[in-house]
Coordinates of N, CA, C and O in Angstrom, one line a residue:
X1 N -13.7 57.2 -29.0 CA -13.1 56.7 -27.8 C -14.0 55.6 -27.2 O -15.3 55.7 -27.1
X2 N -13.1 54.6 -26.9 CA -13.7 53.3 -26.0 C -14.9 53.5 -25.3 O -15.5 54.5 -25.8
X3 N -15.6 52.9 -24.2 CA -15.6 52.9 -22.8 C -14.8 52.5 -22.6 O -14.7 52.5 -21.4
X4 N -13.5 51.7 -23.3 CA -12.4 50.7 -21.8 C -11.7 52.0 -22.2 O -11.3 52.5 -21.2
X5 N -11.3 52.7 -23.1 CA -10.5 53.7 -22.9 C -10.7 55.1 -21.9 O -9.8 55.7 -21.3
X6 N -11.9 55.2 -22.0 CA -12.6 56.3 -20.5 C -12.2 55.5 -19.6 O -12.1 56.5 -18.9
X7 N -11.9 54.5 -18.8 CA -12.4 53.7 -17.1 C -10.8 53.3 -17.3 O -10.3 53.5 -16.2
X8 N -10.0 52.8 -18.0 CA -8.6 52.2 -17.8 C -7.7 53.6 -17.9 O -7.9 54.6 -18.6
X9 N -6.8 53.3 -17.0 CA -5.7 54.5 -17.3 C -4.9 54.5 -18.5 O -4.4 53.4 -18.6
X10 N -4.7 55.1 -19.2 CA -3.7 55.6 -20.8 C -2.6 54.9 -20.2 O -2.1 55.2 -19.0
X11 N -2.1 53.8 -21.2 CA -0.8 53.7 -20.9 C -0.2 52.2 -20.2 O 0.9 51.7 -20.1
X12 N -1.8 51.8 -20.0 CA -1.9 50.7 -19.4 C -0.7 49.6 -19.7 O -0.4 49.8 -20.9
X13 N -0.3 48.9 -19.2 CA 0.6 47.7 -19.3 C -0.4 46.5 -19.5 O -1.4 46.3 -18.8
X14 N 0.0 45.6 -20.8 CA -0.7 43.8 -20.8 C -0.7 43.4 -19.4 O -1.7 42.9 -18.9
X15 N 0.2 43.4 -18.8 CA 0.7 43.0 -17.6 C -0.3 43.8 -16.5 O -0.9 43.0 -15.7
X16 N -0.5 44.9 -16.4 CA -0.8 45.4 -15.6 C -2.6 45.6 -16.1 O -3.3 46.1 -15.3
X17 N -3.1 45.2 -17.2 CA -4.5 44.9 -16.9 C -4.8 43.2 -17.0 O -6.0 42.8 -16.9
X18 N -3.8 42.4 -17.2 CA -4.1 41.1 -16.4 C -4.3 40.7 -14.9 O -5.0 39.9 -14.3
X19 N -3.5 41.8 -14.5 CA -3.7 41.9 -13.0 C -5.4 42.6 -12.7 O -6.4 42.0 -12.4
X20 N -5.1 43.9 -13.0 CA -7.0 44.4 -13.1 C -7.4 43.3 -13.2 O -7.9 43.0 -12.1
X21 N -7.6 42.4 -14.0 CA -9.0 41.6 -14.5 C -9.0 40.5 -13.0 O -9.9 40.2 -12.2
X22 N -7.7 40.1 -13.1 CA -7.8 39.1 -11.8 C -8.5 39.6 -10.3 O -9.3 39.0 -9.7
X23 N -7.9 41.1 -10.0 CA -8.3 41.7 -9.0 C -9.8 42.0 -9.1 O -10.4 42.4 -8.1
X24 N -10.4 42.0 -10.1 CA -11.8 42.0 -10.5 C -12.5 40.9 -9.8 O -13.4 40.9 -9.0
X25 N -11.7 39.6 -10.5 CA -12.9 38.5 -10.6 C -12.2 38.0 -9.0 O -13.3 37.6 -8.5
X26 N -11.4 37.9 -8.1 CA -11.0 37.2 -6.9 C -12.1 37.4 -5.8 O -12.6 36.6 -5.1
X27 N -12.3 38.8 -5.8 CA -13.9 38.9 -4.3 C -15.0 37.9 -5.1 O -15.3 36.9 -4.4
X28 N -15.5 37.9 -6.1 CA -16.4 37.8 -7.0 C -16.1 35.9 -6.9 O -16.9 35.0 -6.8
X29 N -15.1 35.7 -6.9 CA -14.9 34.5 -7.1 C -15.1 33.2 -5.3 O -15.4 32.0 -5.1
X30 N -14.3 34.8 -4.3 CA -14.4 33.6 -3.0 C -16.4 34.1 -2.4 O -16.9 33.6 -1.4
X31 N -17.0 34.9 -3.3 CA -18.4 34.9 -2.6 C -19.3 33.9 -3.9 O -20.4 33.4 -3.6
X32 N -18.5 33.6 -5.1 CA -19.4 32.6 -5.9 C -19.1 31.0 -4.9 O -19.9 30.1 -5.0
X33 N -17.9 31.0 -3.9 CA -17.8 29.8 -3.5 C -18.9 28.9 -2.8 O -19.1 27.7 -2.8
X34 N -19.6 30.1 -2.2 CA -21.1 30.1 -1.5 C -21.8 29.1 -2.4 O -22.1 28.0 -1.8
X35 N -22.3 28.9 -4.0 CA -23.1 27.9 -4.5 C -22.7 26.5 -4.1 O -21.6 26.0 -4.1
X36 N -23.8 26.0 -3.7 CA -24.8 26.2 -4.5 C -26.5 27.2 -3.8 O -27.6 27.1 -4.2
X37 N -25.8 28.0 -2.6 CA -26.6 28.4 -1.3 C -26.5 30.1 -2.7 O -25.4 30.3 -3.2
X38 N -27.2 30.6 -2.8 CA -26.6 31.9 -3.5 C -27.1 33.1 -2.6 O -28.2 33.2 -2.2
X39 N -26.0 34.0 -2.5 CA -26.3 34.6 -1.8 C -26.9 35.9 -2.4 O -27.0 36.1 -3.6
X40 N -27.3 36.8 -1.2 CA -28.7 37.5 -1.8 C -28.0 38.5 -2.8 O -26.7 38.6 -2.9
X41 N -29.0 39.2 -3.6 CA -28.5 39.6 -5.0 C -27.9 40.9 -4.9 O -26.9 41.2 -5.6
X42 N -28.7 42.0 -3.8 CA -27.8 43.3 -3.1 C -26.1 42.7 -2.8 O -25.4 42.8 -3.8
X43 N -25.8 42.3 -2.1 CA -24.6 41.6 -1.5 C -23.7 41.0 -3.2 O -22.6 41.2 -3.5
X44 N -24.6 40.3 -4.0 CA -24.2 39.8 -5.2 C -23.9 41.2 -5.8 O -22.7 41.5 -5.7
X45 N -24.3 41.8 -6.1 CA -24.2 43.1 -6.8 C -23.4 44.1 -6.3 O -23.0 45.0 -7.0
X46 N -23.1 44.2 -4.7 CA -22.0 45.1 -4.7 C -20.9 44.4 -4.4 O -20.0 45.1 -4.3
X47 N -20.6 42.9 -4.2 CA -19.4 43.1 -4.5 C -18.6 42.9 -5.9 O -17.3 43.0 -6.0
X48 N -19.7 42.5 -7.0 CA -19.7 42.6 -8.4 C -18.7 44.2 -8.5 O -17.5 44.3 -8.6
X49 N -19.5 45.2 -8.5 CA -19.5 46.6 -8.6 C -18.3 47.5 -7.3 O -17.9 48.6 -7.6
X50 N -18.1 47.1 -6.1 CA -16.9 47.2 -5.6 C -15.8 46.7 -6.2 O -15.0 47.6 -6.4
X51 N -15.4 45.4 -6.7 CA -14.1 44.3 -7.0 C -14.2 45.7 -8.8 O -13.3 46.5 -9.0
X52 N -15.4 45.6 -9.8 CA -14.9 46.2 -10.9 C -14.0 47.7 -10.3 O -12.9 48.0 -10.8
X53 N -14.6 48.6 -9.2 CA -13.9 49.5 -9.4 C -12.6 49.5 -8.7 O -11.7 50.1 -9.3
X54 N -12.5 48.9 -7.8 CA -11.4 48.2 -7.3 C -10.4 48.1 -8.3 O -9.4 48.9 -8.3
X55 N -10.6 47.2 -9.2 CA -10.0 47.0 -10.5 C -9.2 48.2 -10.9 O -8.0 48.4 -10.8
X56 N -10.1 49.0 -11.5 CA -9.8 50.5 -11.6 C -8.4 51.0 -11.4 O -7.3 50.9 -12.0
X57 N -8.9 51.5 -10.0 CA -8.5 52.2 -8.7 C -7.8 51.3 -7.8 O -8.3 51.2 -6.6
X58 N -6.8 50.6 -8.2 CA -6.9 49.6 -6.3 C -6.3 50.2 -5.5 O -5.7 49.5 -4.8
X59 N -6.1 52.0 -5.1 CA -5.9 52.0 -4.2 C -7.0 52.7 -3.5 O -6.8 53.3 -2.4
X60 N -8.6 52.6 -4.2 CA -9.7 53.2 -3.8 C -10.0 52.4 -2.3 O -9.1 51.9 -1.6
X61 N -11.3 52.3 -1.8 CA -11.7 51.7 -0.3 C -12.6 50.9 -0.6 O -13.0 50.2 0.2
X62 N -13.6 50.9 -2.5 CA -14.3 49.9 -2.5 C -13.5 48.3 -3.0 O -13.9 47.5 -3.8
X63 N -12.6 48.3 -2.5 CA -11.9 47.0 -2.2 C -11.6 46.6 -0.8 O -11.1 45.5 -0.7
X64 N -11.7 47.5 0.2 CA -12.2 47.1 1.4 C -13.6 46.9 1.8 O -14.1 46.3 2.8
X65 N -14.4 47.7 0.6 CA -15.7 47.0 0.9 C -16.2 45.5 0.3 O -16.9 44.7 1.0
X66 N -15.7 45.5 -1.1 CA -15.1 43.9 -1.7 C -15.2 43.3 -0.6 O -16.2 42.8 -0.2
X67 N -14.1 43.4 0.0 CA -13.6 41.7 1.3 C -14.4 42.4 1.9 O -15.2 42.6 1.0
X68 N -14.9 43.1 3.0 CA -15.4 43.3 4.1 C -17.1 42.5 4.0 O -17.8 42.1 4.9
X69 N -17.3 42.4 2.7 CA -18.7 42.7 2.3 C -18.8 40.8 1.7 O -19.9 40.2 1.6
X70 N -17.4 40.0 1.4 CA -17.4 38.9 1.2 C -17.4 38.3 2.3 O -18.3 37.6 2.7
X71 N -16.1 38.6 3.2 CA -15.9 38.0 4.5 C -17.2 38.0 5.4 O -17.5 37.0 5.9
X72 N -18.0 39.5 5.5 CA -19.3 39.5 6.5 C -20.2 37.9 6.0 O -20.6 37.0 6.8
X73 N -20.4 37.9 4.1 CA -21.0 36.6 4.3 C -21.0 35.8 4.7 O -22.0 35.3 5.2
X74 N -19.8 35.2 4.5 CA -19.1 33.9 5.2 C -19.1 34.1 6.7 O -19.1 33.0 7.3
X75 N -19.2 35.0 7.5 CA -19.3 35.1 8.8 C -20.4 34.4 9.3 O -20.6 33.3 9.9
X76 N -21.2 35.4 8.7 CA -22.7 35.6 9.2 C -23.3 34.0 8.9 O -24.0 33.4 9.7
X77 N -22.9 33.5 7.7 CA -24.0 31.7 7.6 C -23.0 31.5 8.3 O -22.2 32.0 7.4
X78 N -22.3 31.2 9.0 CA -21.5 29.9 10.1 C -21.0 28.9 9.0 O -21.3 27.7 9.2
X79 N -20.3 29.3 7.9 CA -19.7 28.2 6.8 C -18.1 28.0 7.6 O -17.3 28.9 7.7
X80 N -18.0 26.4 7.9 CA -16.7 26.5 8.5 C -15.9 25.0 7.9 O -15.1 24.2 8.4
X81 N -16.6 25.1 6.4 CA -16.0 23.4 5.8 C -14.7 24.2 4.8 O -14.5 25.4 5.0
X82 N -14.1 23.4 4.0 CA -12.9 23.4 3.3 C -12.8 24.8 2.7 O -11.7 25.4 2.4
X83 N -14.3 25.6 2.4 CA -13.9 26.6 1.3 C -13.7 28.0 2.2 O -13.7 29.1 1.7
X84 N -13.7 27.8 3.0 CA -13.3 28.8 3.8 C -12.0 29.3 3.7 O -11.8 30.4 3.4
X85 N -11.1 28.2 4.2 CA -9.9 28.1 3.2 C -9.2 28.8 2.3 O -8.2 29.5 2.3
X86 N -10.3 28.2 1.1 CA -9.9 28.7 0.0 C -10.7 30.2 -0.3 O -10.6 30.5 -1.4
X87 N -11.1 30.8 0.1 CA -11.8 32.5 0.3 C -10.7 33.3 1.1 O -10.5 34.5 0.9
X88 N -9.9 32.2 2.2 CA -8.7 33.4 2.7 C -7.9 33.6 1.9 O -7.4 34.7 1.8
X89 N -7.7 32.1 1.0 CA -6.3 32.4 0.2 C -7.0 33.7 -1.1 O -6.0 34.3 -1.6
X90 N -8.1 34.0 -1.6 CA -8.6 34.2 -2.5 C -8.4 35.7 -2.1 O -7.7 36.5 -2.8
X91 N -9.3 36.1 -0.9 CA -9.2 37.4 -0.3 C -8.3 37.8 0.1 O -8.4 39.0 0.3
X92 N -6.5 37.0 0.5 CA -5.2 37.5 1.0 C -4.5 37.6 -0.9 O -3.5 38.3 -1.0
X93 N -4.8 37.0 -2.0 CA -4.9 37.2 -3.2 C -5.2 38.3 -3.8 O -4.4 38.7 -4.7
X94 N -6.4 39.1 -3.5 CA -6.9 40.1 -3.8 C -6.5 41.0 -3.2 O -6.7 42.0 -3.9
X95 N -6.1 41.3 -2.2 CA -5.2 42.7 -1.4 C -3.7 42.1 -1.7 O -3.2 43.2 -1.3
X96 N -2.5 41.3 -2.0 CA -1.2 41.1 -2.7 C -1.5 41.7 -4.1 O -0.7 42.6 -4.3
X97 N -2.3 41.6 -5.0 CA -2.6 42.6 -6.3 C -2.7 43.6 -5.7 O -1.7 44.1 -5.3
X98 N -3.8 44.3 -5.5 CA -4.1 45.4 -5.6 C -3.2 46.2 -4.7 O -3.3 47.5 -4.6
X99 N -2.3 45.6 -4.1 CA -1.4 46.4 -3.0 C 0.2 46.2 -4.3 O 1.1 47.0 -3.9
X100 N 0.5 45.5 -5.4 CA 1.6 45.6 -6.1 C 0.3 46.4 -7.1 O -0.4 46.6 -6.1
X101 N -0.4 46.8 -8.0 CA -1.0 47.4 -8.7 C -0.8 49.1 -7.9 O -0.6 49.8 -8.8
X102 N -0.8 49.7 -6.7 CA -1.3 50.6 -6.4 C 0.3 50.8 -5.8 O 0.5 51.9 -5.2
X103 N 1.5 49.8 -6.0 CA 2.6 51.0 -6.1 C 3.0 51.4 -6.9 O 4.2 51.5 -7.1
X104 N 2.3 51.8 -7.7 CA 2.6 52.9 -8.9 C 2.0 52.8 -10.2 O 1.2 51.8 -10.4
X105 N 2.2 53.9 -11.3 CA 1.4 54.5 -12.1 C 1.0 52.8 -13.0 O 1.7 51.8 -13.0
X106 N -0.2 53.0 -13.6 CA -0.7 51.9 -14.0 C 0.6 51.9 -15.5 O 0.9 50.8 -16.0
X107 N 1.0 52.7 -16.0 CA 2.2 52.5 -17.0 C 3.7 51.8 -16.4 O 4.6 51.3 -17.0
X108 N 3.6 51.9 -15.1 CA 4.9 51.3 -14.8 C 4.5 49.8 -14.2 O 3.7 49.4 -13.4
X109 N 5.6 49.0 -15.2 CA 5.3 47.4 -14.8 C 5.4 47.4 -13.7 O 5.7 48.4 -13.1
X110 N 5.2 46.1 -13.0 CA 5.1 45.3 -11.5 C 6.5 44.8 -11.7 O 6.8 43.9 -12.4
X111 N 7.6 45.5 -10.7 CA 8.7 44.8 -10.2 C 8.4 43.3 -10.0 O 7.3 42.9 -9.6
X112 N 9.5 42.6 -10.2 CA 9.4 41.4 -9.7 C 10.3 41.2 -8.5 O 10.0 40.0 -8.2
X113 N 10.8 41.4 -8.1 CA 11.2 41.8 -6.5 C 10.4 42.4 -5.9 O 10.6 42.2 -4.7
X114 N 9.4 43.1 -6.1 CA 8.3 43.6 -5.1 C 7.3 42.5 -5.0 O 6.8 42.2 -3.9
X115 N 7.0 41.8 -6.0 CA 5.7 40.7 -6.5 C 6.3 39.5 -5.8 O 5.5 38.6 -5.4
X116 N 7.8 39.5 -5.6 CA 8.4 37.9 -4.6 C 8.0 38.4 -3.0 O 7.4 37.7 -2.1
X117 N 8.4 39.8 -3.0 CA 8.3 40.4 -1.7 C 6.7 40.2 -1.2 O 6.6 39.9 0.0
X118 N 5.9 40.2 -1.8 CA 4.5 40.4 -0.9 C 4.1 38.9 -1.3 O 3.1 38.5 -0.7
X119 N 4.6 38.0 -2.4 CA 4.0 36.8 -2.5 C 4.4 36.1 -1.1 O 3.6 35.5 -0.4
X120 N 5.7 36.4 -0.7 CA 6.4 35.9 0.9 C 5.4 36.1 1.9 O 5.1 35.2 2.8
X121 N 4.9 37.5 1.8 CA 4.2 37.9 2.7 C 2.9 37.7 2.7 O 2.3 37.7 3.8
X122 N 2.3 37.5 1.5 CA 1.5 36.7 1.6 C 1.3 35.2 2.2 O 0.4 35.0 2.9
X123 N 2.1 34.1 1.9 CA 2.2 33.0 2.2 C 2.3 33.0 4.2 O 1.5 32.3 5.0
X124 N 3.2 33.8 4.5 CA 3.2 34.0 5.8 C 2.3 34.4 6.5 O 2.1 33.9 7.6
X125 N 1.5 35.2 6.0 CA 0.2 35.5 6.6 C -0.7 34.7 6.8 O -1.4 34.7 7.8
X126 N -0.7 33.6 5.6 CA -1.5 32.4 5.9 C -1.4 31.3 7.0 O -2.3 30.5 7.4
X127 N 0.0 31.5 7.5 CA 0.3 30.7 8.6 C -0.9 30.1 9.4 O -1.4 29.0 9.5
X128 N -1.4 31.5 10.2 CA -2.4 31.0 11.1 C -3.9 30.7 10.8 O -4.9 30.4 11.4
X129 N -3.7 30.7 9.8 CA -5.1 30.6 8.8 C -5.8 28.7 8.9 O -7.0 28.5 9.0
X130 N -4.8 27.6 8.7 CA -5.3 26.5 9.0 C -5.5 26.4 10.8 O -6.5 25.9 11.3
X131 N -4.4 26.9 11.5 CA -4.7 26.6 12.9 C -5.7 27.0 13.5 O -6.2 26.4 14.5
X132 N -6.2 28.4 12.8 CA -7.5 29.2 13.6 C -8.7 27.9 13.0 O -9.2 27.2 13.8
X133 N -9.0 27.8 11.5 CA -10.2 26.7 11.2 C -9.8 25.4 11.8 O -10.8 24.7 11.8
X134 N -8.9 24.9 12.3 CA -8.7 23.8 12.8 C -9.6 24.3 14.2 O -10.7 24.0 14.3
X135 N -9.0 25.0 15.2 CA -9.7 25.1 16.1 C -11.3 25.4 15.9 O -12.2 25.1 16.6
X136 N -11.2 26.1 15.0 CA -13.2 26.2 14.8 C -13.9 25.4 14.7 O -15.1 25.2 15.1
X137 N -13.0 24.4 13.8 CA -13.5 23.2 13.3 C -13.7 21.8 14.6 O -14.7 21.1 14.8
X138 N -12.8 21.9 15.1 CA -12.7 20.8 16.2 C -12.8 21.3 17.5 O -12.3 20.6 18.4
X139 N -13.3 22.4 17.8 CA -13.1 22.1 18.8 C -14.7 23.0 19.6 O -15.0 24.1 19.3
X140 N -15.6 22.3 20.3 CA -17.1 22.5 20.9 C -16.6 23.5 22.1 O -15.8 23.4 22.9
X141 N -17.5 24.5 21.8 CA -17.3 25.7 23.1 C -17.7 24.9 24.3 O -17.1 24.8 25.4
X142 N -18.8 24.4 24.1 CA -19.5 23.5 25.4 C -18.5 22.7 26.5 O -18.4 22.8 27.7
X143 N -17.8 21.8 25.2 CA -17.6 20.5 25.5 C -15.8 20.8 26.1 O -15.3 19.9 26.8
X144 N -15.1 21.9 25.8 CA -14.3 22.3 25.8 C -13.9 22.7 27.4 O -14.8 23.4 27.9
X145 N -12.7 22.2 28.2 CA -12.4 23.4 29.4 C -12.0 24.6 29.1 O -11.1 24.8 28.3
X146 N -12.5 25.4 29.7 CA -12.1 26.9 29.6 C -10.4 27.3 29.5 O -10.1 28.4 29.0
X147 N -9.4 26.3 29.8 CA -8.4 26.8 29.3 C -8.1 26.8 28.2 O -7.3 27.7 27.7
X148 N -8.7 25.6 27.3 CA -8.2 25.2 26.1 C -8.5 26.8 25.1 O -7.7 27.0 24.2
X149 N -9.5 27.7 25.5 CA -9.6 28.5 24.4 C -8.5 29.6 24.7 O -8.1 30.3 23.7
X150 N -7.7 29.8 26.5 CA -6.2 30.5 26.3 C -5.5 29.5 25.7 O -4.6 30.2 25.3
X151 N -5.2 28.4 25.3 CA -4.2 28.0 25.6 C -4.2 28.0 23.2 O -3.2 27.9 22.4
X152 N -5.3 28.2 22.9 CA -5.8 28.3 21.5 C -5.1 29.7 21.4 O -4.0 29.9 20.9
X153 N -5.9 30.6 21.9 CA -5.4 32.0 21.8 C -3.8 32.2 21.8 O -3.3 32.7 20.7
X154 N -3.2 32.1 22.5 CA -1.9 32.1 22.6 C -0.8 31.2 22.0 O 0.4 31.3 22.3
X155 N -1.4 30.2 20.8 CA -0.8 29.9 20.0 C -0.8 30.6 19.2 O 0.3 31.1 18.8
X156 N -2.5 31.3 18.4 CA -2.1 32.2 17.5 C -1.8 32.8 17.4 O -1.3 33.0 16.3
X157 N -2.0 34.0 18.7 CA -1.2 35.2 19.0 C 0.6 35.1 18.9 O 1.4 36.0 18.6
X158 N 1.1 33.2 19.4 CA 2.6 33.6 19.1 C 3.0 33.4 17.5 O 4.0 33.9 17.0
X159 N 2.0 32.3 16.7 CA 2.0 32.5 15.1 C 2.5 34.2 14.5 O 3.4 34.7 13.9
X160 N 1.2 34.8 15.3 CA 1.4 36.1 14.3 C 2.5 37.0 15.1 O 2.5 38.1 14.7
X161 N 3.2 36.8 15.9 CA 4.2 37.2 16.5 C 5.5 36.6 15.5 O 6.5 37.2 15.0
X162 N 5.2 35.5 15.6 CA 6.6 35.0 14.5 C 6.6 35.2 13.2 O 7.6 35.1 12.5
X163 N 5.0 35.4 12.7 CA 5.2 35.6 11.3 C 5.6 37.3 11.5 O 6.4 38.0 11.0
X164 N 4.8 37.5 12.2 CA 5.4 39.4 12.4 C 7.3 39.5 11.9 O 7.7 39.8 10.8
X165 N 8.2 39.0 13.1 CA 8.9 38.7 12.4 C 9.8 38.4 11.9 O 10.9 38.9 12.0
X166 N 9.2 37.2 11.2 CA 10.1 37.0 10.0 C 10.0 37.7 8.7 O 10.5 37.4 7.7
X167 N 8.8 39.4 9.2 CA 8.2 39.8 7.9 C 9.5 41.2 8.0 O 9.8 41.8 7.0
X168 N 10.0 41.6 9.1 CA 11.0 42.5 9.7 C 12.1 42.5 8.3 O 12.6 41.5 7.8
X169 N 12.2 43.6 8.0 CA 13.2 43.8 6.8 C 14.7 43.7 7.7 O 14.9 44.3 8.8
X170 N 15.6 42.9 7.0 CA 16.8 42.7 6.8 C 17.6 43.9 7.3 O 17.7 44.8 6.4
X171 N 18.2 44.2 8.2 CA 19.1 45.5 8.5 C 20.4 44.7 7.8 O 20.7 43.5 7.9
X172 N 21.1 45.9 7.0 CA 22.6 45.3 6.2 C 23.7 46.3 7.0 O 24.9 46.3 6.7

């Protein structure tokens, strides 16, 4: 017997460990975006070792430590240029897998009506994702009047109101 045969579920689908490997490398990939600045090797190393078990398991919690543990980086250095961006789309990437992976047994393929279903919802989610870095990006707390940060707030709050929804399932 393997090791990939101990750690993969029996039964596995091609399909369904293409996804594993993706859900593997995506945290792994929006915390490599950091080079050429590398970030420290603890931090490198668990979310290495969260995203594999993740992989696994995605309906375990070390894939909320994955993003929590990517996203804190990117918080914490104040990185607010283009790849930011690309780490939301990477980390709203990484929970659309592991959230079609974890509805059901790793032998039963991925509907593709469920995989259009959360790619929608994915996409939607992103809505407010350029408007919030646009405001981070452009706009100086200093230099700014104090309304402009309601008048910021309450666009995005009505974004995620309308993406809310348009996310509202269809009554027939």
């Amino acid at each position: 017997m393997s090791v990939l045969d101990r750690v993969l579920p029996p039964g596995l689908t091609t399909g369904g460990l293409a996804l594993r490997v993706v859900l593997a490398l995506l945290p792994c990939a929006a915390l490599a975006l950091a080079l050429p600045e590398v970030p420290h090797l603890v931090i490198t190393t668990l979310v290495v070792a969260c995203s594999v078990r993740w992989a696994v398991t995605p309906d375990h919690p070390a894939g909320a430590a994955a993003l929590l543990l990517v996203a804190g980086w990117w918080a914490v250095h104040d990185v607010v240029d283009w790849r930011v961006l690309v780490v939301a789309v990477l980390v709203l990437a990484a929970h659309v897998v592991a959230t079609l992976l974890a509805h059901g047994p790793a032998t039963l393929p991925v509907d593709p009506r469920l995989a259009a279903l959360w790619l929608r919802r994915a996409l939607l989610a992103l809505v407010p994702v350029p408007v919030a870095w646009l405001a981070v990006r452009g706009l100086d707390a200093d230099l700014a009047p104090p309304w402009l940060w309601l008048v910021v707030a309450l666009v995005v709050g009505v974004l995620l109101v309308l993406t809310a929804r348009l996310l509202e399932p269809e009554v027939e």
